[in-house]
Amino acid sequence: MNTAIAQQRAIHQEPVMAAHPQDLAFNATEPAPEGHRTVGLVTVDNPKMSARDVNVHYGDKHAIKHVTIDIGTNEVIAFIGPSGCGKSTFLRCLNRMNDTIDGCRVSGEITLDGHDIYARDLDVVQLRARVGMVFQKPNPFPKSIFDNVAYGPRIHGMVSSKSELEDLVQWALEKAGLWNEVKDRLHQPGTGLSGGQQQRLCIARAISVSPEVILMDEPCSALDPIATAKIEELIDELRANFSIVIVTHSMQQAARVSQRTAYFHLGDLIEVGETEQIFTNPVHKLTEGYITGRFG
Ligand SMILES: Nc1ncnc2c1ncn2[C@@H]1O[C@H](COP(=O)(O)OP(=O)(O)OP(=O)(O)O)[C@@H](O)[C@H]1O
């Protein structure tokens, strides 16, 4: 069976929230009407994470409105939508990075393997090890290549000997597709690598602590096409071990790397579907308007 079809079968064929005429009848410049419903495949059979009725406010600004969606196990899901629609804000809810922003309030429920990640007794440091993040701009620590990757395993007490740490660093660099390029200069600064190599170093750093989910916020926007192609290849390989959520402005990239795509608009989650369906046969007219370039 082709992979796309196999993946499609793993996704509920019955949308939990069906398209309704009133949900399709608003235009690009206005917010969705109160009580509108997301159309499409918002839930999956084997969710790694589940968000239910999530709202985010920055002071008075309602940046994310009643968002419900599952993140599947071993899937790549892309978040797309016009600038300012809330993609990064929602992404940051998934590992509580919004906790670090003054005036930001998150409500609703988000679970990881069925456990509430906003529970009072939850250790946020542990959560961020399980739900890692790769940012738009590569941000290696001002340390050696080796120490960039070794940092997480050391602070999380994951290794008990130097050789175990060396093996783990090699494993993460291999997984990130960087080992052959850096194995002879592990003790040189990470900041001395090219932009694309730095981003792969950041991916190696994220996976060194064995996360289960990796959040990527426009990971290729600072990279040239060759470095971008390497990261995209890597995303496809990493899916075997991790769930990946990627925010991207590139619809071609979303189409290349993801199995499902979620379209956000002015803080609302408008439509979620199998990536091929979203790009060839979107249900919602706002999704269609965005992917055909009528706005965005
Ligand atoms: N720290 C903040 N304080 C106040 N408002 C914020 C903050 N971060 C984001 N916002 C607002 O929340 C809304 C969503 O922003 P967000 O960055 O999540 O959108 P986005 O879809 O990721 O945008 P882009 O594609 O441009 O990165 C925007 O109106 C933005 O101005």
PDB file of C-alpha atoms in Angstrom, residues 9 12 27 54 65 79 94 106 108 110 118 123 134 136 141 161-162 184 191 195 200 226 231 242 244 253 255 278:
ATOM      1  CA  ARG A   9      -6.229   4.950   6.872  1.00  0.00           C
ATOM      2  CA  HIS A  12     -10.358   9.027  11.206  1.00  0.00           C
ATOM      3  CA  ASN A  27     -14.478  36.079   4.061  1.00  0.00           C
ATOM      4  CA  VAL A  54      -7.445  25.915  23.414  1.00  0.00           C
ATOM      5  CA  LYS A  65      -9.655  30.793  19.501  1.00  0.00           C
ATOM      6  CA  PHE A  79       0.609  24.540  10.289  1.00  0.00           C
ATOM      7  CA  LEU A  94       2.457  22.437  22.876  1.00  0.00           C
ATOM      8  CA  VAL A 106      -3.508  29.784  27.772  1.00  0.00           C
ATOM      9  CA  GLY A 108      -8.283  24.669  27.418  1.00  0.00           C
ATOM     10  CA  ILE A 110      -3.543  19.868  25.995  1.00  0.00           C
ATOM     11  CA  TYR A 118      -0.681  22.148  32.052  1.00  0.00           C
ATOM     12  CA  ASP A 123       7.823  19.502  35.452  1.00  0.00           C
ATOM     13  CA  VAL A 134      13.728  23.983  16.708  1.00  0.00           C
ATOM     14  CA  GLN A 136      13.415  29.797  12.844  1.00  0.00           C
ATOM     15  CA  PHE A 141      24.940  27.639  22.200  1.00  0.00           C
ATOM     16  CA  SER A 161      30.027   7.578  31.456  1.00  0.00           C
ATOM     17  CA  LYS A 162      32.071   9.583  28.994  1.00  0.00           C
ATOM     18  CA  ASP A 184      36.776  15.712  12.755  1.00  0.00           C
ATOM     19  CA  THR A 191      28.660  28.902  15.728  1.00  0.00           C
ATOM     20  CA  GLY A 195      23.571  28.204   8.625  1.00  0.00           C
ATOM     21  CA  ARG A 200      21.050  20.478  11.793  1.00  0.00           C
ATOM     22  CA  ILE A 226      20.248  23.059  -0.665  1.00  0.00           C
ATOM     23  CA  ILE A 231      16.404  19.505   6.477  1.00  0.00           C
ATOM     24  CA  PHE A 242       9.177  11.292  16.420  1.00  0.00           C
ATOM     25  CA  ILE A 244       6.801  16.522  14.132  1.00  0.00           C
ATOM     26  CA  GLN A 253       7.395  22.635   1.877  1.00  0.00           C
ATOM     27  CA  ALA A 255       3.221  19.565   0.661  1.00  0.00           C
ATOM     28  CA  ILE A 278      -5.814  20.427   1.496  1.00  0.00           C
TER      29      ILE A 278
END
